[in-house]
PDB file of C-alpha atoms in Angstrom:
ATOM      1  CA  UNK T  19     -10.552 -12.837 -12.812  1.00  0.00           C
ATOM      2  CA  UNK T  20      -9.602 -11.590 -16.162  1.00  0.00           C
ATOM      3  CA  UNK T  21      -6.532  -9.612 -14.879  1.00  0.00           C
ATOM      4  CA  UNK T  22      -5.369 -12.823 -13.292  1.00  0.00           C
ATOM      5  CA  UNK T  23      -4.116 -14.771 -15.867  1.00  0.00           C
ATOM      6  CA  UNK T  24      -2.416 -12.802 -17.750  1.00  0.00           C
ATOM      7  CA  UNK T  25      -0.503 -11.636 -14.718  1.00  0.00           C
ATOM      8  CA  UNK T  26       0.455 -15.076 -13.769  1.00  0.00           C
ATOM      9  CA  UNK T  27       1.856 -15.614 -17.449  1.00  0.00           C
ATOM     10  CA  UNK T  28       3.779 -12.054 -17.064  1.00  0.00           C
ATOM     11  CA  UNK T  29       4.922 -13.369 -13.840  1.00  0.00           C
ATOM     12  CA  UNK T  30       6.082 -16.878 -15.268  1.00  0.00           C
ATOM     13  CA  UNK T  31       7.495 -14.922 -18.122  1.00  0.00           C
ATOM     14  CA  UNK T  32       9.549 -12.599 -15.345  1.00  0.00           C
ATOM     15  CA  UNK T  33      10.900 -16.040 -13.616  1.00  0.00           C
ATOM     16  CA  UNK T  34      12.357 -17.020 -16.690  1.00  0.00           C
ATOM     17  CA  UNK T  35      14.093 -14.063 -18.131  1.00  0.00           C
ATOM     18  CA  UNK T  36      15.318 -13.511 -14.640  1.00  0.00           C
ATOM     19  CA  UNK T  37      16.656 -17.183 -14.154  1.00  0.00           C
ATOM     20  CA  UNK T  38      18.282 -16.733 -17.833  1.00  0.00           C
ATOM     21  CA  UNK T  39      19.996 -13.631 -17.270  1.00  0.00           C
ATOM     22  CA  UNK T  40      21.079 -14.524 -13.559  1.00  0.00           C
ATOM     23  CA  UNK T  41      22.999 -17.713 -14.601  1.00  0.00           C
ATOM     24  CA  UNK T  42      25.009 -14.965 -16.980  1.00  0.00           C
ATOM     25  CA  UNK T  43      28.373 -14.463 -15.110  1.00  0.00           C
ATOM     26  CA  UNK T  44      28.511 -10.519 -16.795  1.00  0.00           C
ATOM     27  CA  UNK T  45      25.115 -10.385 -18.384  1.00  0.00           C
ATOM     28  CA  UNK T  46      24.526  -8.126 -21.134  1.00  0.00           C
ATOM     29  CA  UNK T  47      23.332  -4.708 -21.774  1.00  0.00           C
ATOM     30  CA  UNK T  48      20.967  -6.286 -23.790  1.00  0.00           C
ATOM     31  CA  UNK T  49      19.770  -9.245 -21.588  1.00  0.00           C
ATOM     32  CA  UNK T  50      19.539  -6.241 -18.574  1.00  0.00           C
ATOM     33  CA  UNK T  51      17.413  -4.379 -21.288  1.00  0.00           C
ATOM     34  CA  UNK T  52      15.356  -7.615 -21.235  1.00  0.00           C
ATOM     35  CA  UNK T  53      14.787  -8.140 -18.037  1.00  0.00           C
ATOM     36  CA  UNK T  54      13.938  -4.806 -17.222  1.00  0.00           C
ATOM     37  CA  UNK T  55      11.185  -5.280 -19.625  1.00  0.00           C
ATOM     38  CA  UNK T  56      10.029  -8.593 -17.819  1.00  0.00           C
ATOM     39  CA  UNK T  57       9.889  -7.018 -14.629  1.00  0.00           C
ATOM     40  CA  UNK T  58       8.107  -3.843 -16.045  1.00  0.00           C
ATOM     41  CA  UNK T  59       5.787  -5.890 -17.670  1.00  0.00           C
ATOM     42  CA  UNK T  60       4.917  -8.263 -14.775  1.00  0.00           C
ATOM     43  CA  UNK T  61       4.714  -5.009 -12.578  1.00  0.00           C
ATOM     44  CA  UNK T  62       2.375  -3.747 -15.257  1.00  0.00           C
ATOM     45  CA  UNK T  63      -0.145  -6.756 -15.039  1.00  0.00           C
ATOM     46  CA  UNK T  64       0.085  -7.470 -11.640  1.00  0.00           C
ATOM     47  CA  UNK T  65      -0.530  -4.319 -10.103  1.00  0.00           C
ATOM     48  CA  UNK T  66      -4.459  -3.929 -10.966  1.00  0.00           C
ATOM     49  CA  UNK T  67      -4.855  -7.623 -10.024  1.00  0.00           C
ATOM     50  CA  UNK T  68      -3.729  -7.319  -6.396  1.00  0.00           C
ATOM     51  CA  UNK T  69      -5.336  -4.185  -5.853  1.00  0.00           C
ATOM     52  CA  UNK T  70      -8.735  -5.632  -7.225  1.00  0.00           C
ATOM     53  CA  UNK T  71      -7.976  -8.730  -5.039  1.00  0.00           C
ATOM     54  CA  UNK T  72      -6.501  -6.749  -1.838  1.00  0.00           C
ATOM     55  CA  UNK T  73      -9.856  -3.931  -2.054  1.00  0.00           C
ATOM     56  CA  UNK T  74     -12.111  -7.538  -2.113  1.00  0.00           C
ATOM     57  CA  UNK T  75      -9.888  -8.617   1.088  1.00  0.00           C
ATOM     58  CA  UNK T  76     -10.313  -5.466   2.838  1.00  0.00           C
ATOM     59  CA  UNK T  77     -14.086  -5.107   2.022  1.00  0.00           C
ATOM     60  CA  UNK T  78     -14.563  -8.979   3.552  1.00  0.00           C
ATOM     61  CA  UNK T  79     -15.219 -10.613   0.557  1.00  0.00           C
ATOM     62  CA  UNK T  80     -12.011 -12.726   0.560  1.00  0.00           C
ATOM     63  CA  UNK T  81      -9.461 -14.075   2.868  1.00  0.00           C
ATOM     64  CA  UNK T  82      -6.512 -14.464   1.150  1.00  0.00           C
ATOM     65  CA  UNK T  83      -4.440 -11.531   2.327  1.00  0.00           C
ATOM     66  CA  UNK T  84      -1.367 -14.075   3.025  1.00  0.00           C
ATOM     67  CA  UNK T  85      -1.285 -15.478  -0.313  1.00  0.00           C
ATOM     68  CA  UNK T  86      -1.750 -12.011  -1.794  1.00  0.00           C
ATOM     69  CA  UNK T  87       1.788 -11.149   0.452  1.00  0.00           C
ATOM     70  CA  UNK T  88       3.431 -14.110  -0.960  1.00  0.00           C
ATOM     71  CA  UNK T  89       2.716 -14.025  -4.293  1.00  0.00           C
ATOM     72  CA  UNK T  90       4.063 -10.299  -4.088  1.00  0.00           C
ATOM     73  CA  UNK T  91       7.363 -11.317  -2.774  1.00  0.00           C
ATOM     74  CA  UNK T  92       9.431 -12.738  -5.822  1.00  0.00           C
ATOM     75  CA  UNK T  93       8.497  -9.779  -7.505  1.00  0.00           C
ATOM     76  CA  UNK T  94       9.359  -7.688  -5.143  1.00  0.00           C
ATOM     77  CA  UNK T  95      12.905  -8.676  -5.288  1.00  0.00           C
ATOM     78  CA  UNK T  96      13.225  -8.390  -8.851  1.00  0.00           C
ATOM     79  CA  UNK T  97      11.627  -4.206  -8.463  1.00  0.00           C
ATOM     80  CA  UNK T  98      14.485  -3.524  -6.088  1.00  0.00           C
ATOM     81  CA  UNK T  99      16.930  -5.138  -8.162  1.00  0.00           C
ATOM     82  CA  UNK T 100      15.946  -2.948 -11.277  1.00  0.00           C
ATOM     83  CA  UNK T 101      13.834  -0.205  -9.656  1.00  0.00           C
ATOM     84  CA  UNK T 102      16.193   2.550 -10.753  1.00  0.00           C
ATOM     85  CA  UNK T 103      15.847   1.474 -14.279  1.00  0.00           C
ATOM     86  CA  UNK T 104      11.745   0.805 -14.386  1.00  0.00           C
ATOM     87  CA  UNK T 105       9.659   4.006 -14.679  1.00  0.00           C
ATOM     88  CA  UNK T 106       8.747   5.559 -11.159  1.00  0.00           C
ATOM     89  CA  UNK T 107       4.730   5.431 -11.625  1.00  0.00           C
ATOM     90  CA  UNK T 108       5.498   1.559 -11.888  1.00  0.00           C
ATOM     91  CA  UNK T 109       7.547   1.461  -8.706  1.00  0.00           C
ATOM     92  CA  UNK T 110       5.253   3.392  -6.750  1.00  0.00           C
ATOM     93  CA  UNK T 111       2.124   1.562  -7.290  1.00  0.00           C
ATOM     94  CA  UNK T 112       3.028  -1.961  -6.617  1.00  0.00           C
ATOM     95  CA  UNK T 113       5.767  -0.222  -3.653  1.00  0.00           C
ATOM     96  CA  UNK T 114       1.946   1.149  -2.362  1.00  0.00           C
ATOM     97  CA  UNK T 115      -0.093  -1.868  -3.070  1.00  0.00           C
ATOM     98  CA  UNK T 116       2.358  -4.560  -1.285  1.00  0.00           C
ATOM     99  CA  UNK T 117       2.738  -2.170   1.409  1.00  0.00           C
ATOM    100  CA  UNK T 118      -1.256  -1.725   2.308  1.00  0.00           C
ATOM    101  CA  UNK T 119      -1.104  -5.629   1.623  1.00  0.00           C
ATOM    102  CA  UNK T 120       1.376  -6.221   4.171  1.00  0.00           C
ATOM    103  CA  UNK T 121      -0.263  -3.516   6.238  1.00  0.00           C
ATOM    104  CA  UNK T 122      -3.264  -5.776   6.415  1.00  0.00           C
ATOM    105  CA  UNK T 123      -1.609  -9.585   6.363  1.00  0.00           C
ATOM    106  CA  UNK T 124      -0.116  -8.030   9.683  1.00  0.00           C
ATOM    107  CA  UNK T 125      -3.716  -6.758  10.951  1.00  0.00           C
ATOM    108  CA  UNK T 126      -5.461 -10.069   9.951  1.00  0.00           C
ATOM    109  CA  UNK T 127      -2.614 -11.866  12.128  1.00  0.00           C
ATOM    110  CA  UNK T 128      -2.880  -9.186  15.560  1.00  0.00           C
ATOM    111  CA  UNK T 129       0.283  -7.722  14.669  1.00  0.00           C
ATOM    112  CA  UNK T 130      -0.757  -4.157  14.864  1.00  0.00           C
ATOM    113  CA  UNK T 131       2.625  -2.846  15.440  1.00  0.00           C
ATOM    114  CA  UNK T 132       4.408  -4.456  12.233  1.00  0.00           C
ATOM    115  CA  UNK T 133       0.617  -3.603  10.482  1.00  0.00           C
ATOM    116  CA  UNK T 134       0.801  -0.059  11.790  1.00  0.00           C
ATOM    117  CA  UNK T 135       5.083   0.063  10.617  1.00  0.00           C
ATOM    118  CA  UNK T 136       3.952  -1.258   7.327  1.00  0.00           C
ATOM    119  CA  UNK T 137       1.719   1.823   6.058  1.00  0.00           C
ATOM    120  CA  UNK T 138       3.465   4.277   8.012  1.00  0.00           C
ATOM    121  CA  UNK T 139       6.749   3.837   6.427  1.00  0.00           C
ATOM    122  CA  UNK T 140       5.449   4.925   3.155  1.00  0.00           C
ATOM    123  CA  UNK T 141       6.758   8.467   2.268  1.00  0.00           C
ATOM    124  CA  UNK T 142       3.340   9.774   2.063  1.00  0.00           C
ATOM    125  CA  UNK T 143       2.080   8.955   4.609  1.00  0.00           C
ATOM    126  CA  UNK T 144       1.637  11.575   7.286  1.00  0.00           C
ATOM    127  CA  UNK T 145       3.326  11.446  10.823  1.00  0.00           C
ATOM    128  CA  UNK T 146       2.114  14.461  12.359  1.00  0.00           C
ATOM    129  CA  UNK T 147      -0.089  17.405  11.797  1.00  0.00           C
ATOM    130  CA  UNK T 148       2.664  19.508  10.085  1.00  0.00           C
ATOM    131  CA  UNK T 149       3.507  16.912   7.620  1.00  0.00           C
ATOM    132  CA  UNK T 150      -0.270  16.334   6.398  1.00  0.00           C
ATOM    133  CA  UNK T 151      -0.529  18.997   3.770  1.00  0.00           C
ATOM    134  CA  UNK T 152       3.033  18.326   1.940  1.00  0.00           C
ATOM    135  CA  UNK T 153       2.383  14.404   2.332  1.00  0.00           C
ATOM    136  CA  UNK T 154      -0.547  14.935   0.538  1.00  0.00           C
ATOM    137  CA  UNK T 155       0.977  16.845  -2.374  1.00  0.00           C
ATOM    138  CA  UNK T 156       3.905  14.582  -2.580  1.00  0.00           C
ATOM    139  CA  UNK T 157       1.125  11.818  -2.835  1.00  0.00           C
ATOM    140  CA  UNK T 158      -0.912  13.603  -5.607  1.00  0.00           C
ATOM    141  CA  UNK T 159       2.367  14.326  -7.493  1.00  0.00           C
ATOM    142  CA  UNK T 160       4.469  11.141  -7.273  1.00  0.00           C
ATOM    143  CA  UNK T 161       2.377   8.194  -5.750  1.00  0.00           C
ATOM    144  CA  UNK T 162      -1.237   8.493  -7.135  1.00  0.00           C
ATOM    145  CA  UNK T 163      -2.268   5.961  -9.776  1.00  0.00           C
ATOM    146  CA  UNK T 164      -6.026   4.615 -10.330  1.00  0.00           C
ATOM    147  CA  UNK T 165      -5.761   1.721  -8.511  1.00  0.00           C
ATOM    148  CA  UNK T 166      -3.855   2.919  -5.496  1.00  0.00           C
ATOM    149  CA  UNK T 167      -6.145   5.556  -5.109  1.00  0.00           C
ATOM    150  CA  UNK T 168      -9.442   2.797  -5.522  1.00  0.00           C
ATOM    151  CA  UNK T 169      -7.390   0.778  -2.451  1.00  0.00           C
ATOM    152  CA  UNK T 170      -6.896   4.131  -0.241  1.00  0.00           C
ATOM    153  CA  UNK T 171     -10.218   3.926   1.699  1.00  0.00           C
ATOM    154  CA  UNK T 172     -10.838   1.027   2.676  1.00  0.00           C
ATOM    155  CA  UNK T 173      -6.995   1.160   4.113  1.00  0.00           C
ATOM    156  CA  UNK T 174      -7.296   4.119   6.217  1.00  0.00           C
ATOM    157  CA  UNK T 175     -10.458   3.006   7.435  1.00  0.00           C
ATOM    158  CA  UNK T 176      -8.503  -0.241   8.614  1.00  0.00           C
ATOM    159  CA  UNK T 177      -5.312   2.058  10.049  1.00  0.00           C
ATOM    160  CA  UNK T 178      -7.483   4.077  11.919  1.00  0.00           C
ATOM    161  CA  UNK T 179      -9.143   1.613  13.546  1.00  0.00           C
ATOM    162  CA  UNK T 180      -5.684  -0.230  14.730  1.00  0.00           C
ATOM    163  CA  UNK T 181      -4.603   2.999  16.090  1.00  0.00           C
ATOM    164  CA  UNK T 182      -8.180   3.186  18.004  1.00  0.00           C
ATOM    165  CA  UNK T 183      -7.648  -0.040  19.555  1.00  0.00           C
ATOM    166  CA  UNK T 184      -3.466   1.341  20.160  1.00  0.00           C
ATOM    167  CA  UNK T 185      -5.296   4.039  22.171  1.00  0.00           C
ATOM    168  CA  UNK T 186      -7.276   1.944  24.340  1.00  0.00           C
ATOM    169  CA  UNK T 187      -4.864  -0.386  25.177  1.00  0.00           C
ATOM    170  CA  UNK T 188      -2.182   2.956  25.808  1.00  0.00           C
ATOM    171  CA  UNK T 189      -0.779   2.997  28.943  1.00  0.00           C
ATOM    172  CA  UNK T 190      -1.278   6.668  29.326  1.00  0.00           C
ATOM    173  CA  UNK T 191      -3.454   9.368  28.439  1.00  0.00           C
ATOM    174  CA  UNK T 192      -0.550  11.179  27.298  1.00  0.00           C
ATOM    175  CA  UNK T 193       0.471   7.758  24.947  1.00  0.00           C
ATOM    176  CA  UNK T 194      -3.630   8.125  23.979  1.00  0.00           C
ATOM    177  CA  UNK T 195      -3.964  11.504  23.301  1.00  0.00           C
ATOM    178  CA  UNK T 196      -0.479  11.072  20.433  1.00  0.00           C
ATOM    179  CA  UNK T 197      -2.205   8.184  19.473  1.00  0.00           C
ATOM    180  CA  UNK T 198      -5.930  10.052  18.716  1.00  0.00           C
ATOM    181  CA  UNK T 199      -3.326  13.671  17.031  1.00  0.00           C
ATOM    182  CA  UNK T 200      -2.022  10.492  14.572  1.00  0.00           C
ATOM    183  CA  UNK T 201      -5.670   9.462  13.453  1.00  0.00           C
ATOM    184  CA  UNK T 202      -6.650  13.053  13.313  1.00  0.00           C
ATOM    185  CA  UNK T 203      -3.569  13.485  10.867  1.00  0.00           C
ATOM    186  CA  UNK T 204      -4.432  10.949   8.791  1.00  0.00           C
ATOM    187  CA  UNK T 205      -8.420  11.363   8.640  1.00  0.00           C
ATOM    188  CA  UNK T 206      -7.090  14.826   7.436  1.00  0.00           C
ATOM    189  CA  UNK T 207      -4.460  13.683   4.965  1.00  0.00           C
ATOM    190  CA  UNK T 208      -7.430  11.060   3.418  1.00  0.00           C
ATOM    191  CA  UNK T 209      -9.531  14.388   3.199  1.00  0.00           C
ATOM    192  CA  UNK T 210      -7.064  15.874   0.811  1.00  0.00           C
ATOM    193  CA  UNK T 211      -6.171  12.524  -1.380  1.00  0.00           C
ATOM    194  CA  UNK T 212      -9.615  10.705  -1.674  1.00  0.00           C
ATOM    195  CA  UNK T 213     -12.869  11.903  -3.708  1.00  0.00           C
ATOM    196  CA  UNK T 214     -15.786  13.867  -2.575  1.00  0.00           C
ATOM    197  CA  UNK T 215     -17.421  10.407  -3.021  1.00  0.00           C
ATOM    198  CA  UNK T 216     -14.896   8.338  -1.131  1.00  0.00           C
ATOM    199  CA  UNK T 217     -14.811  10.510   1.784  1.00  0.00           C
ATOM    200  CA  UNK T 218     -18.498  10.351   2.321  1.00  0.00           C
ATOM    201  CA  UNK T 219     -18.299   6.310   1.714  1.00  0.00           C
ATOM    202  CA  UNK T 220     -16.003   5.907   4.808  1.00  0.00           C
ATOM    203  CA  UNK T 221     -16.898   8.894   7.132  1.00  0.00           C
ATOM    204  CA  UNK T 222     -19.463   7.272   8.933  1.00  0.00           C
ATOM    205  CA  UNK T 223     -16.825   4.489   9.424  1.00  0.00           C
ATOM    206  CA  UNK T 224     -13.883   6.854  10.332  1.00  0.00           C
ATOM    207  CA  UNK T 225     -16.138   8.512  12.550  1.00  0.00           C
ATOM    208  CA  UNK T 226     -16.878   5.253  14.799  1.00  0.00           C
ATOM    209  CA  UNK T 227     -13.243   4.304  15.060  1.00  0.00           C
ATOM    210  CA  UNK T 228     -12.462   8.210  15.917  1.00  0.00           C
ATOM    211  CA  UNK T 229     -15.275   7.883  18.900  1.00  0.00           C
ATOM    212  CA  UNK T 230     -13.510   4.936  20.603  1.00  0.00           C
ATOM    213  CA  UNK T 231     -10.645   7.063  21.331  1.00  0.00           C
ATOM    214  CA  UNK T 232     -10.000   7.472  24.996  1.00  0.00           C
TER     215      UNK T 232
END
């Protein structure tokens, strides 16, 4: 709970820089400099607190994916509206984090679709076999950060399950059989991002999800 705090004061902080500079008609150089710092500061704190919180979600200690995808929203604006001047390593972890958080919101409501739309969409994130190698590179390179990479098992473990239960419910074996070269793809990718030691945490795990598969 320690990160907490000081997030929600970064994130107070953020509401009122941005509220001062946004009743500016022309604001400043100066008062952009200053909000860019507010956001990159909030961004800063926040981002190991709703990892922490989203890894407890995921690991059923807590419920509170929802609140974690609303409290991420506000901020969320303010990244876009600054993003190109905030460093990228910022960006990309809370971009990562509110995705896998939205990812699961959607999974904890039955919307495997938007669930499945929400980690998918992230640029390293592998779509088929071909892409596995270079998505995991591009992750390495531009995406990994300490806390993203804490998050990562527990979310592919939770992926590949949704596209397990996809499979069953396909229509076809062809539909399935996509389905089952998508899991493989990403059970692969997770091979080449994650730890000796996080791989052999959620094998056993992958491995039941991989053996519903029609």
């Amino acid at each position: 709970r320690g990160a907490v705090e000081p997030a929600v004061d970064a994130l107070v902080s953020l509401h009122d820089t941005l509220a001062g500079v946004g009743s500016l008609a022309q604001p400043s150089a100066a008062a952009t400099r200053t909000a860019c710092r507010a956001v990159e500061r909030a961004v800063a704190l926040f981002t190991p607190s709703l990892g922490h919180r989203l890894l407890k979600a995921l690991s059923g200690v807590t419920n509170d994916l929802a609140h974690l995808d609303a409290a991420t929203g506000a901020l969320w604006d303010a990244v876009n509206k600054h993003a190109s001047q905030l460093s990228q390593e910022t960006v990309n972890s809370f971009v990562a984090l509110r995705s896998f958080a939205r990812a699961a919101t959607a999974s904890g409501h039955g919307a495997t679709n938007d669930a499945l739309h929400a980690f998918f969409d992230l640029p390293f994130v592998p779509t088929s076999p071909n892409e596995a190698d270079s998505a995991a590179k591009q992750f390495r390179e531009q995406w990994r950060s300490d806390v993203v990479a804490g998050v990562i098992p527990r979310v592919v473990a939770l992926v590949v399950n949704m596209v397990a239960d996809a499979a069953v419910a396909a229509e076809s074996n062809v539909r399935a059989r996509q389905l089952r070269d998508v899991a493989d793809t990403l059970v692969h990718w997770f091979e080449l991002v994650a730890s000796p030691t996080q791989v052999a945490d959620v094998s056993p795990e992958l491995r039941r999800s991989l053996k519903r598969f029609p």
